[in-house]
Structure formats: structure tokens, C-alpha cells
CSV table of C-alpha atoms in Angstrom, one decimal:
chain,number,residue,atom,x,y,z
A,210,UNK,CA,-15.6,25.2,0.9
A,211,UNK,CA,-14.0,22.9,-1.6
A,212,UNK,CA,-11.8,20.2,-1.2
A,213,UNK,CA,-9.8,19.1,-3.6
A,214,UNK,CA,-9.9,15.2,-4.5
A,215,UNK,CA,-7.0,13.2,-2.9
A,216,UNK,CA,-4.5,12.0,-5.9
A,217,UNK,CA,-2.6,9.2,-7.2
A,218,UNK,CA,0.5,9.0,-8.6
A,219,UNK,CA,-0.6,10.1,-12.1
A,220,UNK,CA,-1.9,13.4,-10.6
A,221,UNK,CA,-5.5,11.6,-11.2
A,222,UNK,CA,-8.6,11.4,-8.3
A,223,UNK,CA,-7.0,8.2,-6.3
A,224,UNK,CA,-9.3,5.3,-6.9
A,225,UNK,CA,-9.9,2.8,-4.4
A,226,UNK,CA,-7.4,0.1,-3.2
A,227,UNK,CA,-9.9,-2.4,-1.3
A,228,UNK,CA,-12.9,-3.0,0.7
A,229,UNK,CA,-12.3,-6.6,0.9
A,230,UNK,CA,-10.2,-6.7,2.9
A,231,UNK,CA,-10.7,-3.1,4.0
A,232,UNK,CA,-8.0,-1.2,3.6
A,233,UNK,CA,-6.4,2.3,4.5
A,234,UNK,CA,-5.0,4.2,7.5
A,235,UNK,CA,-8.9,5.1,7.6
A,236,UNK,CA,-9.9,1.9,6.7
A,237,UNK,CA,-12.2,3.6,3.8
A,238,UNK,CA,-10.8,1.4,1.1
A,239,UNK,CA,-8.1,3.9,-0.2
A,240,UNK,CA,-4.7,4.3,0.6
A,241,UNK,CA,-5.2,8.0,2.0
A,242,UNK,CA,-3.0,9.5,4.6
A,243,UNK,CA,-3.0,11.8,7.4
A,244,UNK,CA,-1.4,13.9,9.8
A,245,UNK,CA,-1.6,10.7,12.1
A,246,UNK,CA,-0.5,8.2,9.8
A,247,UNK,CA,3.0,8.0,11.0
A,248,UNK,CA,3.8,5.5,8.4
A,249,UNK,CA,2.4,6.8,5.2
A,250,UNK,CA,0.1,3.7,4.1
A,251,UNK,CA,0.4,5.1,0.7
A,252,UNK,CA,0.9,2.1,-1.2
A,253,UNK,CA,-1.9,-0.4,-2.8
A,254,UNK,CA,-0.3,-3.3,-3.2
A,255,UNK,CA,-1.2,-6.6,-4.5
A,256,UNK,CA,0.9,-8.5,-2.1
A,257,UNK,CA,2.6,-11.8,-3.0
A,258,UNK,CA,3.9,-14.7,-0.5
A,259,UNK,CA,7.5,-13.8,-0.1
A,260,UNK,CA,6.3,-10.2,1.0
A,261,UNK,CA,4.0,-11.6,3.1
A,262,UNK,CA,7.2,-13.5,4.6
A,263,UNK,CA,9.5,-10.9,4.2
A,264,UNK,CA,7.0,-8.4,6.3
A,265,UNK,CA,6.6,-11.0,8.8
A,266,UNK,CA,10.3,-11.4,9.3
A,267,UNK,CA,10.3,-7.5,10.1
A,268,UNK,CA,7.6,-8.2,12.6
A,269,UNK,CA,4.4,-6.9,11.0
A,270,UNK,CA,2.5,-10.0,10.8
A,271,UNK,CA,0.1,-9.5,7.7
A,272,UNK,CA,-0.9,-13.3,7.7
A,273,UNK,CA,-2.3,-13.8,11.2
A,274,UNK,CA,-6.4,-12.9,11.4
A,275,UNK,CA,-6.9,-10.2,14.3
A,276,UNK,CA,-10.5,-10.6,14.5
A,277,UNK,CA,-10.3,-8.0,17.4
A,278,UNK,CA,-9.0,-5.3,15.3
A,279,UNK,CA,-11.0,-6.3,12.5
A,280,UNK,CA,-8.3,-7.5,10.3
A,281,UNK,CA,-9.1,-10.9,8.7
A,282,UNK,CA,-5.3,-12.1,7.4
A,283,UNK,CA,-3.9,-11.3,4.0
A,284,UNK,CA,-3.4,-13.5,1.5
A,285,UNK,CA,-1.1,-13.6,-1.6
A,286,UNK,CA,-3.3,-11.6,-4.7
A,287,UNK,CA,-5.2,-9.6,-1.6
A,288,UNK,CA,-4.7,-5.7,-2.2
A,289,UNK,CA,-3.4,-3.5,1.1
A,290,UNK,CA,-2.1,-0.3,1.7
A,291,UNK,CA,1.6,-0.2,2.8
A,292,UNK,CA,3.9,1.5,4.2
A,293,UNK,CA,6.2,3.4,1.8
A,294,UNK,CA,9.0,2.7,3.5
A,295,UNK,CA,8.3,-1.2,4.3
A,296,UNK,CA,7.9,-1.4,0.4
A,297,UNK,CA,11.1,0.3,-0.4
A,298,UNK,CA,12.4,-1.9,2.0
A,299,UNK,CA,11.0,-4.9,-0.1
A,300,UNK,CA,12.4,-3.7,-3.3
A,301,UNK,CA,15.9,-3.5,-2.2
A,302,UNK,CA,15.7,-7.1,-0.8
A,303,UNK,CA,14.0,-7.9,-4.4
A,304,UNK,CA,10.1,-9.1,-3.4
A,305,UNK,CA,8.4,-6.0,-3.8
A,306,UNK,CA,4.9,-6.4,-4.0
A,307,UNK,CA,3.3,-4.9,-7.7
A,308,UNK,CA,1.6,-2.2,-7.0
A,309,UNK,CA,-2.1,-1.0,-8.0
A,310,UNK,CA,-0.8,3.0,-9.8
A,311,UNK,CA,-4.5,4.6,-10.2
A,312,UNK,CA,-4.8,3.6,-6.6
A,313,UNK,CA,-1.2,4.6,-4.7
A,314,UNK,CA,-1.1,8.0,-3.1
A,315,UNK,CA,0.4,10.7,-5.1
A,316,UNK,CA,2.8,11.2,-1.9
A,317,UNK,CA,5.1,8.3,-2.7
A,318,UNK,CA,6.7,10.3,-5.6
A,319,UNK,CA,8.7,12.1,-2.7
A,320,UNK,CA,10.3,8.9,-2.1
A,321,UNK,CA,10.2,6.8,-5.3
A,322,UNK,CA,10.3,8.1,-8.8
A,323,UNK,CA,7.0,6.9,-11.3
A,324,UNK,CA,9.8,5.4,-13.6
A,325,UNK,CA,10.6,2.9,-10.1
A,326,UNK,CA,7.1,2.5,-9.4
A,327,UNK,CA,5.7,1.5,-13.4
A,328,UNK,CA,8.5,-1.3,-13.1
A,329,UNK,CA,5.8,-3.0,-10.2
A,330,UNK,CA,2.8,-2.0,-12.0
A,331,UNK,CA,0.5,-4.6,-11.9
A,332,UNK,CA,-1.0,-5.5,-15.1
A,333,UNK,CA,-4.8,-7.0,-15.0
């Protein structure tokens, strides 16, 4: 049986958000999704202080280390999957992460069109 590689948002094999710190609803580095992923961690994102702030404000501390659940604490320039909807929720309160293209899940076109999304493309 084959199975077809997981995409990004340029219909491309999705490459690989982070492994430090590990990322993804699986936490296998990628910004895959699932049936149980009730909020489509779709997004790789290089987030930035004032997200960082503005997530906390919504009560999803990304800051704080959770050594229990394996989560060391982001950082500004640190790379995570989020939620599509928490980054759309960003980007109408203007401090929407940039966002990592080869590496965001094809999925988020049904929400955001690529024009919207090259606007945050992160440039090395």
C-alpha cells in the first residue's frame, strides 16, 4: 500500500518545522495533522515576542517550560506549529507570526489564501 507524502502549501512533500523544540500535533517535527488534532497545528511559524504575548493573553502560555509535558518554553525566532485559527487570530490583531511555507500544511489553504500567507513568508 502506498501512501502518499503529506503536503505543504505549494502542493510540495511538507518539510520539517522543528526538532528543537520538537514540534507537531505528533511531536515528529512537522506540522502534520490528524483526525485528533482538534486544532489543526498546521502552521510553522517562527514566532516573535508580541505573539508570544498576544497567545498568552488568550491563555495558551507558549513561554512557560512544562518539563512534565516535555515542552521546554518558546522563545522569539523558535519555530512551532500553530493553530490555524490562533494565527488568523494574530493577523487580524496585526502580530502574526512569519510563517515557514515549505513547511505549513497544505490544509491551511481552506482558511487562508497563498497570496495571505506569502505576505508572512519568512525570508532566511
Amino acid at each position: 500500500m502506498n501512501i502518499a507524502p503529506t503536503l505543504n502549501v505549494y502542493g510540495q512533500p511538507l518539510v520539517p518545522c522543528s526538532f528543537d523544540p520538537l514540534t507537531g500535533f505528533f511531536r515528529d517535527g512537522c506540522c502534520n495533522t490528524g483526525v485528533d488534532d482538534a486544532g489543526s497545528h498546521l502552521v510553522c511559524a517562527v514566532v516573535s515576542d508580541a505573539f508570544l504575548q498576544f497567545s498568552l493573553s488568550k491563555g495558551n502560555d507558549l513561554i512557560t517550560p512544562r518539563p512534565e509535558y516535555g515542552f521546554p518554553g518558546l522563545c522569539a525566532g523558535d519555530q512551532w506549529c500553530l493553530c490555524v485559527n490562533r494565527w488568523i487570530e494574530a493577523m487580524e490583531m496585526h502580530c502574526a507570526p512569519q510563517i515557514k511555507l515549505e513547511s505549513t500544511h497544505f490544509n491551511v489553504l481552506e482558511k487562508i489564501s497563498l497570496e495571505v500567507l506569502e505576505t508572512y513568508s519568512f525570508a532566511q
